[in-house]
């Protein structure tokens, strides 16, 4: 945002459903969907007399996420009740963590067009998800009643709270993407935003440049896609800026993005909000985490996005930008590594001074080819289909098959594009498609020379143009030759033979 | 420590209790009596006592991440004040 007259101050609260099989305090499945109220039992419904018991895996995942976000894991942690009335919350309180969260004081480094920046993580805590309301009569406001489905109730969540370190919409998106990547890499969450597995709230305020105190903030609720996040933040920033420009005062309140209208709307003001009367959950005993337990979870952490980014740059010579895009998604990074393996790109057995095992130049060139195809055509096709790289119809092995045909000169790069599209549509191997459609590149000099001579014979006036110094004439001939060979002629051979033929005239 | 009438009204609002003026006055008196009694604890020297998070001397009570059958839908909604097609029918919100 250039020359914006206010400084933007934002913090995000990211909610992520954990990848456990069962709910946080009972054995009901966490599976998405299902017929209404069939993944429910007296414990998650909060019926009188039941006793919740904490799922150990929830603690393990929360610790994993905390450590991956560079947090300190608490030695002593407990649950509290957050009290409020809402029909998606059958107990009338949410079991959450208040003053003693499982992890605190972490950070992540994000990369934007402005460079790298550190965003602080205030805390990570465990809690339970709420149920789902279906509104009779269509719209929320027009409904006469609501229908409650508690299948999602008590699916385990972690909430990741950032410091108010975010200064632009671009930073907010980059932060969300980075946290998503970390959660995916660690396997803590499937991060399926369309299923609500990952969503966020934002605290936003503006202040005049140079002012130390924060402005009055609004809290934007429940943004569950990157597109929504961007649109909602941009709208809210402009809304507040307009109020301040007119000399008005921003009201502290909770607002919600209305996607259909493209505006944020007020849900409740400060007077009613945030009076949750937290108190310690008497049904759950405290959690004490030993040093050994923390060390065990830390040792099991996989390679994280930053480390992988550095490895792709060092080992394969990828530009940092390319490596950043590839490693932002675990599925994409896994695809890249698998393709490199299939291509036989072997990092040197001996590490360089920085401890990286580099591939040789041929390996780096091949890796760059893989990355180009992934970031260009493949990303375009996958995105058009609304898919991820994990569901890509072209396997890493088959992509390498195509690149090998290109490298061997069996097909031209132009033909490769066609083959690629067919591979994506059919899932077939490149070799099979090339054989079926007779797309093998013609490199036979005799055959090409014959076609070159024919075409040059047919166009004496263009030959005259060439003799008169018009370089464009060459382009015309190449086009005609490619047309005659359906794009299969080896361009290098064509250029060479054409030049010789023209010079002979 | 003394609870004001306004505080009692606020807590009643949060708890969705509709109190008459007489009831607010009565509960203000009663709640203050309870708080006064609890305040006797402040006479104790607790400087050497760690804050208590739970009354039982237990910690780390966990279950394994194993799925067990849920309750059948008909039983789940059997006690619902209003039910529709396996959903709990609740008053309109917002």
Coordinates of C-alpha atoms in Angstrom, one line a residue:
Chain A
X1 CA 0.0 0.0 0.0
X2 CA 1.8 3.1 -1.2
X3 CA 1.7 6.4 0.7
X4 CA -1.2 5.3 2.9
X5 CA -1.7 8.0 5.5
X6 CA -2.1 5.6 8.4
X7 CA 0.0 2.9 9.9
X8 CA -1.8 -0.5 9.9
X9 CA -1.5 -2.6 13.0
X10 CA -2.8 -6.2 12.9
X11 CA -2.6 -9.4 14.8
X12 CA -4.1 -12.7 13.7
X13 CA -5.7 -15.5 15.7
X14 CA -5.4 -18.7 13.6
X15 CA -7.6 -21.7 14.5
X16 CA -6.6 -25.0 13.2
X17 CA -8.3 -28.4 13.7
X18 CA -5.9 -31.1 14.7
X19 CA -5.5 -34.3 12.7
X20 CA -6.6 -36.6 15.5
X21 CA -8.9 -39.5 14.8
X22 CA -11.1 -38.9 17.8
X23 CA -12.4 -35.7 19.5
X24 CA -10.5 -33.9 22.3
X25 CA -12.3 -35.3 25.3
X26 CA -14.3 -38.4 24.0
X27 CA -14.1 -41.2 21.4
X28 CA -16.4 -39.7 18.8
X29 CA -14.8 -39.5 15.3
X30 CA -13.5 -36.2 14.0
X31 CA -14.3 -37.2 10.4
X32 CA -15.6 -34.2 8.4
X33 CA -19.3 -34.2 7.5
X34 CA -21.5 -37.2 8.3
X35 CA -25.2 -37.1 8.8
X36 CA -26.2 -34.5 11.4
X37 CA -25.7 -35.4 15.1
X38 CA -24.2 -38.8 14.4
X39 CA -20.7 -38.0 15.7
X40 CA -22.0 -37.0 19.1
X41 CA -22.1 -38.6 22.6
X42 CA -23.1 -37.4 26.1
X43 CA -19.5 -36.2 26.7
X44 CA -19.3 -33.8 23.8
X45 CA -22.9 -32.8 24.2
X46 CA -22.0 -31.8 27.8
X47 CA -24.9 -33.8 29.4
X48 CA -24.9 -33.8 33.3
X49 CA -22.6 -36.3 35.0
X50 CA -20.2 -37.0 32.2
X51 CA -16.4 -36.8 32.7
X52 CA -14.2 -35.6 29.8
X53 CA -10.7 -37.2 29.4
X54 CA -8.0 -35.4 27.4
X55 CA -6.8 -37.1 24.2
X56 CA -3.0 -37.5 24.5
X57 CA -2.5 -36.9 20.8
X58 CA -3.9 -33.4 21.2
X59 CA -1.2 -32.5 23.6
X60 CA 1.5 -34.1 21.3
X61 CA 0.2 -32.1 18.3
X62 CA -0.1 -28.9 20.2
X63 CA 3.5 -29.3 21.5
X64 CA 4.7 -30.1 17.9
X65 CA 3.0 -27.0 16.6
X66 CA 4.4 -24.9 19.5
X67 CA 8.0 -26.1 18.9
X68 CA 7.7 -25.7 15.1
X69 CA 6.6 -22.1 15.8
X70 CA 9.6 -21.6 18.0
X71 CA 7.6 -21.4 21.2
X72 CA 8.5 -22.4 24.7
X73 CA 6.5 -25.3 26.0
X74 CA 4.9 -24.8 29.4
X75 CA 6.0 -27.1 32.2
X76 CA 2.5 -26.7 33.7
X77 CA -0.6 -26.1 31.7
X78 CA -4.3 -26.4 32.4
X79 CA -7.8 -26.0 30.9
X80 CA -10.4 -23.4 31.7
X81 CA -14.0 -22.8 30.9
X82 CA -14.9 -19.9 28.7
X83 CA -18.5 -19.0 29.3
X84 CA -20.9 -17.7 26.7
X85 CA -24.3 -18.6 25.3
X86 CA -24.5 -19.5 21.7
X87 CA -26.6 -22.4 20.3
X88 CA -23.5 -23.9 18.6
X89 CA -22.0 -24.5 22.0
X90 CA -24.2 -27.2 23.8
X91 CA -22.3 -26.9 27.2
X92 CA -22.7 -23.1 27.2
X93 CA -19.0 -22.9 27.8
X94 CA -16.0 -23.7 25.6
X95 CA -13.2 -25.8 27.2
X96 CA -10.2 -23.7 26.4
X97 CA -6.9 -22.5 28.0
X98 CA -6.8 -19.1 29.6
X99 CA -3.8 -18.1 31.7
X100 CA -1.6 -21.1 31.3
X101 CA -1.5 -22.1 27.6
X102 CA 0.6 -25.0 26.5
X103 CA 3.0 -22.9 24.4
X104 CA 4.2 -19.2 24.4
X105 CA 6.6 -16.7 23.0
X106 CA 7.5 -18.0 19.6
X107 CA 8.0 -16.4 16.1
X108 CA 8.0 -17.1 12.4
X109 CA 10.0 -15.4 9.7
X110 CA 7.8 -14.4 6.7
X111 CA 8.9 -13.3 3.2
X112 CA 7.1 -10.5 1.3
X113 CA 8.1 -8.2 -1.6
X114 CA 9.6 -6.0 1.2
X115 CA 12.0 -8.8 2.3
X116 CA 12.0 -11.0 5.4
X117 CA 10.3 -10.0 8.6
X118 CA 9.8 -11.7 12.0
X119 CA 6.3 -12.0 13.4
X120 CA 6.0 -12.8 17.0
X121 CA 3.7 -15.6 18.3
X122 CA 2.1 -14.7 21.6
X123 CA 0.8 -18.1 22.5
X124 CA -0.6 -21.4 21.2
X125 CA -3.4 -23.0 23.2
X126 CA -5.7 -26.1 23.0
X127 CA -9.4 -25.9 22.9
X128 CA -12.5 -27.5 21.4
X129 CA -14.4 -26.5 18.2
X130 CA -18.0 -25.5 18.2
X131 CA -20.9 -27.1 16.4
X132 CA -22.5 -25.9 13.2
X133 CA -25.7 -24.0 12.7
X134 CA -27.8 -24.4 9.6
X135 CA -30.2 -21.5 9.2
X136 CA -33.8 -22.0 8.3
X137 CA -35.0 -19.6 5.7
X138 CA -31.6 -19.2 4.0
X139 CA -29.9 -16.1 5.3
X140 CA -28.7 -15.7 8.8
X141 CA -30.7 -12.5 9.4
X142 CA -33.9 -13.8 7.8
X143 CA -34.1 -17.1 9.5
X144 CA -36.9 -17.8 11.9
X145 CA -35.0 -20.5 13.7
X146 CA -31.7 -22.4 13.4
X147 CA -30.8 -26.0 13.2
X148 CA -27.8 -27.3 15.3
X149 CA -25.5 -30.1 14.2
X150 CA -23.0 -31.0 16.9
X151 CA -20.7 -33.3 14.8
X152 CA -18.0 -30.7 14.8
X153 CA -18.4 -29.9 18.5
X154 CA -15.3 -30.8 20.5
X155 CA -13.1 -31.5 17.5
X156 CA -9.7 -30.5 18.9
X157 CA -8.3 -27.1 17.9
X158 CA -5.2 -25.1 18.5
X159 CA -5.4 -21.4 18.5
X160 CA -2.3 -19.5 17.4
X161 CA -2.2 -15.9 18.5
X162 CA 0.3 -13.5 16.9
X163 CA 1.7 -10.3 18.3
X164 CA 0.4 -7.1 16.7
X165 CA 3.4 -7.2 14.4
X166 CA 1.6 -7.3 11.0
X167 CA 1.7 -4.0 9.1
X168 CA 0.1 -4.8 5.7
X169 CA -2.4 -7.1 4.0
X170 CA 0.5 -8.7 2.2
X171 CA 2.2 -9.5 5.5
X172 CA -1.0 -11.0 6.9
X173 CA -1.4 -13.3 3.9
X174 CA 2.3 -14.3 4.0
X175 CA 2.0 -15.0 7.7
X176 CA -1.1 -17.1 7.3
X177 CA 0.5 -19.0 4.4
X178 CA 3.7 -19.6 6.4
X179 CA 1.8 -20.9 9.5
X180 CA -0.3 -23.1 7.2
X181 CA 2.8 -24.6 5.7
X182 CA 4.3 -25.3 9.1
X183 CA 1.1 -27.0 10.2
X184 CA 1.1 -29.1 7.0
X185 CA 4.7 -30.1 7.2
X186 CA 4.4 -31.2 10.8
X187 CA 1.2 -33.1 10.0
X188 CA -0.6 -31.4 12.9
X189 CA -3.6 -30.4 10.7
X190 CA -4.8 -31.2 7.2
X191 CA -5.4 -27.4 6.8
X192 CA -8.4 -27.9 4.5
X193 CA -9.7 -24.4 4.5
X194 CA -12.8 -25.3 2.5
X195 CA -13.7 -27.7 5.3
X196 CA -13.0 -25.1 8.0
X197 CA -9.9 -26.9 9.3
X198 CA -8.0 -23.6 9.1
X199 CA -9.5 -20.2 9.7
X200 CA -8.6 -17.0 11.3
X201 CA -9.8 -13.8 13.1
X202 CA -7.9 -10.5 12.8
X203 CA -7.5 -7.6 15.1
X204 CA -7.1 -4.4 13.1
X205 CA -6.4 -0.8 14.0
X206 CA -4.9 2.2 12.3
X207 CA -2.8 5.0 13.8
X208 CA -1.1 8.1 12.4
X209 CA 2.5 7.4 11.4
X210 CA 4.8 8.0 14.3
X211 CA 2.2 7.5 17.0
X212 CA 3.2 5.1 19.8
X213 CA -0.2 4.1 21.1
X214 CA -2.4 1.7 19.2
X215 CA -5.6 3.0 17.7
X216 CA -9.0 1.6 18.6
X217 CA -9.3 -1.9 17.0
X218 CA -12.0 -4.0 15.6
X219 CA -12.0 -7.8 15.5
X220 CA -12.9 -9.5 12.3
X221 CA -14.2 -13.0 12.7
X222 CA -14.0 -16.2 10.8
X223 CA -12.2 -15.8 7.6
X224 CA -11.7 -19.2 6.0
X225 CA -9.9 -18.6 2.7
X226 CA -7.0 -16.5 1.5
X227 CA -9.3 -14.6 -0.8
X228 CA -11.8 -13.8 2.0
X229 CA -8.9 -12.8 4.3
X230 CA -7.5 -10.4 1.7
X231 CA -10.9 -8.8 0.8
X232 CA -12.1 -8.5 4.4
X233 CA -8.8 -6.9 5.6
X234 CA -8.7 -4.4 2.7
X235 CA -12.3 -3.5 3.3
X236 CA -11.9 -3.1 7.0
X237 CA -8.7 -1.0 6.7
X238 CA -10.5 1.4 4.2
X239 CA -13.6 1.5 6.4
X240 CA -11.5 2.6 9.5
X241 CA -9.4 5.0 7.4
X242 CA -12.6 6.8 6.2
X243 CA -13.9 7.2 9.7
X244 CA -10.5 8.6 10.8
X245 CA -10.2 10.9 7.8
X246 CA -13.6 12.4 8.6
X247 CA -12.3 13.1 12.2
X248 CA -14.5 10.3 13.6
X249 CA -13.8 7.6 16.2
X250 CA -13.6 3.9 15.4
X251 CA -15.8 1.8 17.7
X252 CA -14.3 -1.2 19.4
X253 CA -16.4 -4.1 18.2
X254 CA -16.5 -7.5 16.6
X255 CA -17.3 -7.6 12.9
X256 CA -17.9 -10.2 10.4
X257 CA -17.1 -10.3 6.6
X258 CA -20.3 -10.7 4.5
X259 CA -19.0 -12.2 1.3
X260 CA -22.2 -11.7 -0.7
X261 CA -22.3 -8.0 0.0
X262 CA -18.5 -7.5 0.1
X263 CA -18.6 -5.6 3.4
X264 CA -17.9 -6.2 7.1
X265 CA -20.9 -6.0 9.4
X266 CA -21.0 -5.3 13.1
X267 CA -21.8 -8.4 15.3
X268 CA -21.5 -7.0 18.7
X269 CA -20.0 -4.1 20.5
X270 CA -17.5 -4.1 23.3
X271 CA -20.0 -3.8 26.1
X272 CA -21.4 -7.3 25.4
X273 CA -18.2 -8.8 24.2
X274 CA -15.3 -10.6 25.9
X275 CA -16.8 -11.0 29.4
X276 CA -16.2 -14.7 29.4
X277 CA -15.8 -15.3 33.2
X278 CA -13.1 -17.8 32.7
X279 CA -12.5 -20.2 35.5
X280 CA -10.4 -23.4 35.9
X281 CA -12.0 -26.5 34.4
X282 CA -12.7 -28.7 37.4
X283 CA -13.3 -31.9 35.4
X284 CA -9.8 -31.9 33.8
X285 CA -6.6 -32.3 35.8
X286 CA -3.5 -30.2 35.0
X287 CA -0.8 -31.2 32.4
X288 CA 2.8 -31.4 33.5
X289 CA 5.3 -31.6 30.6
X290 CA 8.7 -33.0 31.4
X291 CA 11.9 -31.9 29.7
X292 CA 12.2 -35.4 28.3
X293 CA 8.8 -35.2 26.7
X294 CA 9.6 -31.9 25.0
X295 CA 12.9 -33.3 23.7
X296 CA 11.2 -36.3 22.3
X297 CA 8.7 -34.2 20.4
X298 CA 11.4 -31.8 19.2
X299 CA 13.5 -34.7 17.9
X300 CA 10.5 -36.0 15.9
X301 CA 10.0 -32.7 14.1
X302 CA 10.3 -33.1 10.3
X303 CA 12.2 -30.7 8.0
X304 CA 10.3 -27.4 8.2
X305 CA 9.5 -25.0 5.3
X306 CA 12.5 -22.7 6.1
X307 CA 15.0 -25.5 6.2
X308 CA 13.6 -27.0 3.0
X309 CA 13.7 -23.7 1.3
X310 CA 17.4 -23.3 2.1
X311 CA 18.1 -26.9 1.0
X312 CA 16.4 -26.4 -2.4
X313 CA 18.4 -23.2 -3.0
X314 CA 21.7 -24.7 -1.9
X315 CA 21.4 -28.2 -3.3
X316 CA 19.6 -27.5 -6.6
X317 CA 20.6 -23.9 -7.2
X318 CA 16.9 -22.8 -7.4
X319 CA 16.2 -19.1 -7.2
X320 CA 15.0 -18.2 -3.7
X321 CA 11.7 -17.0 -5.1
X322 CA 11.0 -20.4 -6.8
X323 CA 12.1 -22.3 -3.7
X324 CA 9.8 -20.1 -1.6
X325 CA 6.8 -20.9 -3.7
X326 CA 7.5 -24.6 -3.9
X327 CA 8.1 -25.0 -0.1
X328 CA 5.0 -22.9 0.9
X329 CA 3.0 -26.0 0.2
X330 CA 4.1 -29.4 1.5
X331 CA 2.4 -31.2 -1.3
X332 CA 4.3 -29.1 -3.9
X333 CA 7.6 -29.6 -2.1
X334 CA 7.1 -33.3 -1.8
X335 CA 6.3 -33.4 -5.6
X336 CA 9.5 -31.6 -6.4
X337 CA 11.6 -33.9 -4.3
X338 CA 10.0 -37.0 -5.8
X339 CA 10.6 -35.6 -9.3
X340 CA 14.2 -34.9 -8.6
X341 CA 14.6 -38.5 -7.3
X342 CA 13.0 -39.9 -10.4
X343 CA 15.3 -37.8 -12.6
X344 CA 18.3 -39.3 -10.8
X345 CA 19.4 -35.9 -9.6
X346 CA 21.9 -36.9 -7.0
X347 CA 23.2 -34.4 -4.5
X348 CA 27.0 -34.8 -4.1
X349 CA 27.9 -37.2 -1.3
X350 CA 30.2 -34.5 0.1
X351 CA 28.7 -31.5 1.9
X352 CA 29.9 -28.0 1.0
X353 CA 31.1 -25.5 3.6
X354 CA 27.6 -24.7 4.7
X355 CA 26.8 -28.4 5.1
X356 CA 24.7 -28.7 1.9
X357 CA 25.1 -31.5 -0.5
X358 CA 25.0 -29.9 -3.9
X359 CA 23.9 -31.5 -7.2
X360 CA 26.2 -31.1 -10.3
X361 CA 25.4 -28.6 -13.0
X362 CA 23.4 -31.1 -15.1
X363 CA 21.4 -31.9 -12.0
X364 CA 20.7 -28.3 -11.3
X365 CA 19.6 -27.7 -14.9
X366 CA 17.2 -30.6 -14.6
X367 CA 15.9 -29.4 -11.2
X368 CA 15.2 -26.0 -12.7
X369 CA 13.3 -27.6 -15.6
X370 CA 11.1 -29.5 -13.0
X371 CA 10.6 -26.3 -11.1
X372 CA 9.7 -24.3 -14.2
X373 CA 7.0 -26.9 -15.2
X374 CA 5.6 -27.0 -11.7
X375 CA 5.4 -23.3 -11.2
X376 CA 4.0 -22.6 -14.7
X377 CA 1.8 -25.0 -16.5
X378 CA 1.2 -27.5 -13.7
X379 CA 0.2 -24.9 -11.1
X380 CA -2.1 -23.3 -13.7
X381 CA -3.9 -26.5 -14.5
X382 CA -4.1 -27.7 -10.9
X383 CA -5.5 -24.3 -9.8
X384 CA -8.1 -24.3 -12.6
X385 CA -9.3 -27.6 -11.3
X386 CA -9.3 -26.3 -7.7
X387 CA -7.0 -29.1 -6.8
X388 CA -3.7 -29.4 -4.9
X389 CA -0.5 -31.0 -6.0
X390 CA -1.4 -34.1 -4.0
X391 CA -4.2 -34.8 -6.5
X392 CA -2.2 -33.9 -9.6
X393 CA -3.0 -36.3 -12.5
X394 CA 0.6 -36.1 -13.7
X395 CA 2.7 -38.0 -11.3
X396 CA 6.3 -36.8 -10.5
X397 CA 7.6 -39.8 -12.4
X398 CA 5.5 -39.0 -15.5
X399 CA 6.6 -35.4 -15.5
X400 CA 10.2 -36.6 -15.5
X401 CA 9.3 -38.9 -18.4
X402 CA 8.3 -35.9 -20.4
X403 CA 11.4 -33.9 -19.5
X404 CA 13.6 -36.8 -20.5
X405 CA 12.0 -37.0 -24.0
X406 CA 12.6 -33.2 -24.3
X407 CA 16.2 -33.6 -23.1
X408 CA 16.9 -36.4 -25.6
X409 CA 15.5 -34.3 -28.4
X410 CA 12.7 -36.9 -29.1
X411 CA 10.1 -34.2 -29.0
X412 CA 10.4 -30.4 -29.4
X413 CA 9.4 -28.0 -26.6
X414 CA 6.4 -27.0 -28.6
X415 CA 5.2 -30.6 -28.9
X416 CA 6.0 -31.1 -25.2
X417 CA 3.3 -28.5 -24.4
X418 CA 0.7 -30.5 -26.3
X419 CA 1.8 -33.8 -24.7
X420 CA 1.7 -32.2 -21.3
X421 CA -1.9 -31.1 -21.7
X422 CA -2.8 -34.6 -22.9
X423 CA -0.9 -36.1 -19.9
X424 CA -2.9 -33.9 -17.5
X425 CA -6.2 -34.8 -19.1
X426 CA -5.6 -38.6 -19.4
X427 CA -3.0 -39.4 -16.8
X428 CA -1.0 -41.3 -19.5
X429 CA 2.8 -41.5 -19.8
X430 CA 4.5 -39.0 -22.1
X431 CA 6.1 -41.8 -24.1
X432 CA 2.8 -43.5 -24.7
X433 CA 1.1 -40.3 -25.9
X434 CA 4.1 -39.4 -28.2
X435 CA 3.9 -42.9 -29.8
X436 CA 0.1 -43.0 -30.1
X437 CA 0.0 -39.6 -31.8
X438 CA 3.2 -39.9 -33.8
X439 CA 4.7 -36.8 -32.3
X440 CA 8.3 -37.9 -32.4
X441 CA 10.5 -35.0 -33.4
X442 CA 12.0 -35.2 -36.9
X443 CA 15.8 -34.7 -36.7
X444 CA 16.6 -36.6 -39.9
X445 CA 18.5 -34.1 -41.9
X446 CA 17.7 -35.6 -45.3
X447 CA 13.9 -35.5 -44.6
X448 CA 14.0 -32.0 -43.3
X449 CA 16.3 -30.8 -46.1
X450 CA 13.7 -32.0 -48.6
X451 CA 10.9 -30.1 -47.0
X452 CA 13.1 -27.0 -46.7
X453 CA 13.9 -27.1 -50.4
X454 CA 10.3 -27.5 -51.3
X455 CA 9.1 -24.5 -49.3
X456 CA 11.9 -22.3 -50.4
X457 CA 11.1 -23.2 -54.1
X458 CA 7.5 -22.3 -53.6
X459 CA 8.3 -18.8 -52.3
X460 CA 10.7 -17.0 -54.7
X461 CA 9.5 -13.6 -53.7
X462 CA 10.3 -14.2 -50.0
X463 CA 13.8 -15.5 -51.0
X464 CA 14.2 -12.1 -52.8
X465 CA 13.2 -10.3 -49.6
X466 CA 15.8 -12.3 -47.7
X467 CA 18.4 -11.4 -50.3
X468 CA 17.4 -7.8 -49.9
X469 CA 18.3 -8.1 -46.2
X470 CA 14.9 -8.7 -44.7
X471 CA 15.6 -10.9 -41.7
X472 CA 11.9 -11.4 -41.2
X473 CA 11.9 -13.7 -44.2
X474 CA 13.7 -16.4 -42.1
X475 CA 10.8 -16.4 -39.6
X476 CA 8.3 -16.9 -42.4
X477 CA 10.2 -20.0 -43.7
X478 CA 10.6 -21.5 -40.2
X479 CA 6.9 -21.1 -39.6
X480 CA 6.0 -22.7 -42.9
X481 CA 8.4 -25.6 -42.3
X482 CA 7.0 -26.2 -38.8
X483 CA 3.5 -26.1 -40.2
X484 CA 4.4 -28.7 -42.9
X485 CA 5.9 -31.0 -40.2
X486 CA 3.1 -30.3 -37.7
X487 CA 5.7 -28.8 -35.4
X488 CA 7.7 -32.0 -35.2
X489 CA 10.9 -30.7 -37.0
X490 CA 13.9 -30.2 -34.8
X491 CA 14.2 -26.4 -34.7
X492 CA 18.0 -26.5 -34.5
X493 CA 18.3 -28.6 -37.6
X494 CA 15.7 -26.5 -39.4
X495 CA 17.5 -23.3 -38.7
X496 CA 20.8 -24.7 -39.9
X497 CA 19.5 -26.3 -43.1
X498 CA 17.4 -23.3 -44.0
X499 CA 20.3 -21.0 -43.7
X500 CA 22.4 -23.2 -45.9
X501 CA 19.6 -23.5 -48.5
X502 CA 19.0 -19.7 -48.6
X503 CA 22.6 -18.9 -48.9
X504 CA 22.8 -21.4 -51.9
X505 CA 20.2 -19.4 -53.8
Chain B
X1 CA -15.0 -5.6 48.9
X2 CA -18.5 -4.8 48.0
X3 CA -20.5 -5.7 44.9
X4 CA -22.6 -2.9 43.5
X5 CA -26.1 -3.2 42.2
X6 CA -24.9 -2.5 38.7
X7 CA -22.4 -5.4 38.9
X8 CA -25.1 -7.7 39.9
X9 CA -27.3 -6.6 37.0
X10 CA -24.4 -7.1 34.6
X11 CA -23.7 -10.6 35.9
X12 CA -27.4 -11.4 35.7
X13 CA -27.4 -10.2 32.1
X14 CA -24.5 -12.4 31.2
X15 CA -26.2 -15.3 32.8
X16 CA -29.5 -14.5 30.9
X17 CA -31.3 -14.0 34.2
X18 CA -34.3 -11.6 34.2
X19 CA -34.3 -10.2 37.8
X20 CA -36.8 -7.8 39.3
X21 CA -35.5 -4.7 41.2
X22 CA -36.3 -6.5 44.5
X23 CA -34.4 -9.5 43.4
X24 CA -31.4 -7.5 42.4
X25 CA -31.4 -5.8 45.8
X26 CA -31.7 -9.2 47.5
X27 CA -28.9 -10.9 45.5
X28 CA -26.7 -7.9 46.0
X29 CA -27.0 -8.4 49.8
X30 CA -26.6 -12.2 49.6
X31 CA -23.7 -12.2 47.2
X32 CA -21.9 -9.6 49.4
X33 CA -22.4 -11.8 52.4
X34 CA -20.8 -14.7 50.6
X35 CA -17.9 -12.6 49.4
X36 CA -17.4 -11.3 52.9
X37 CA -17.2 -14.8 54.2
X38 CA -14.7 -15.9 51.5
X39 CA -12.7 -12.8 52.3
X40 CA -11.7 -14.4 55.6
X41 CA -9.2 -16.4 53.6
X42 CA -7.2 -13.2 53.1
X43 CA -6.2 -13.3 56.7
X44 CA -4.1 -16.3 56.0
X45 CA -0.4 -16.0 55.1
X46 CA -0.2 -17.8 51.7
X47 CA 3.1 -16.4 50.6
X48 CA 4.7 -19.9 50.8
X49 CA 1.7 -21.7 49.1
X50 CA 1.7 -22.3 45.3
X51 CA -1.5 -21.3 43.5
X52 CA -3.8 -24.3 43.2
X53 CA -5.1 -25.2 39.7
X54 CA -7.0 -28.3 40.8
X55 CA -8.1 -29.8 44.1
X56 CA -7.0 -33.4 43.2
X57 CA -3.3 -34.3 43.5
X58 CA -3.5 -35.8 39.9
X59 CA -2.0 -34.7 36.6
X60 CA -1.6 -36.0 33.0
X61 CA -4.8 -38.1 32.9
X62 CA -5.0 -39.0 29.2
X63 CA -6.9 -41.3 26.8
X64 CA -5.5 -42.8 23.6
X65 CA -6.6 -41.4 20.3
X66 CA -9.1 -44.2 19.6
X67 CA -12.5 -43.7 17.9
X68 CA -15.4 -45.3 19.8
X69 CA -19.0 -45.5 18.6
X70 CA -21.1 -42.4 19.1
X71 CA -24.6 -42.4 20.3
X72 CA -27.3 -43.0 17.8
X73 CA -29.0 -39.9 16.4
X74 CA -32.5 -40.7 17.7
X75 CA -31.2 -41.0 21.3
X76 CA -29.1 -37.8 20.9
X77 CA -32.1 -35.7 19.9
X78 CA -34.6 -37.5 22.2
X79 CA -34.3 -34.9 24.9
X80 CA -34.1 -31.9 22.6
X81 CA -36.8 -29.3 23.4
X82 CA -37.4 -29.1 19.6
X83 CA -36.1 -31.4 16.9
X84 CA -36.2 -31.3 13.2
X85 CA -34.8 -34.0 10.9
X86 CA -32.1 -35.1 13.4
X87 CA -31.1 -31.5 14.1
X88 CA -31.7 -29.6 17.4
X89 CA -34.1 -26.8 16.5
X90 CA -33.0 -23.6 18.3
X91 CA -34.2 -20.0 18.5
X92 CA -32.9 -17.7 15.8
X93 CA -29.7 -15.9 16.7
X94 CA -28.2 -12.6 15.5

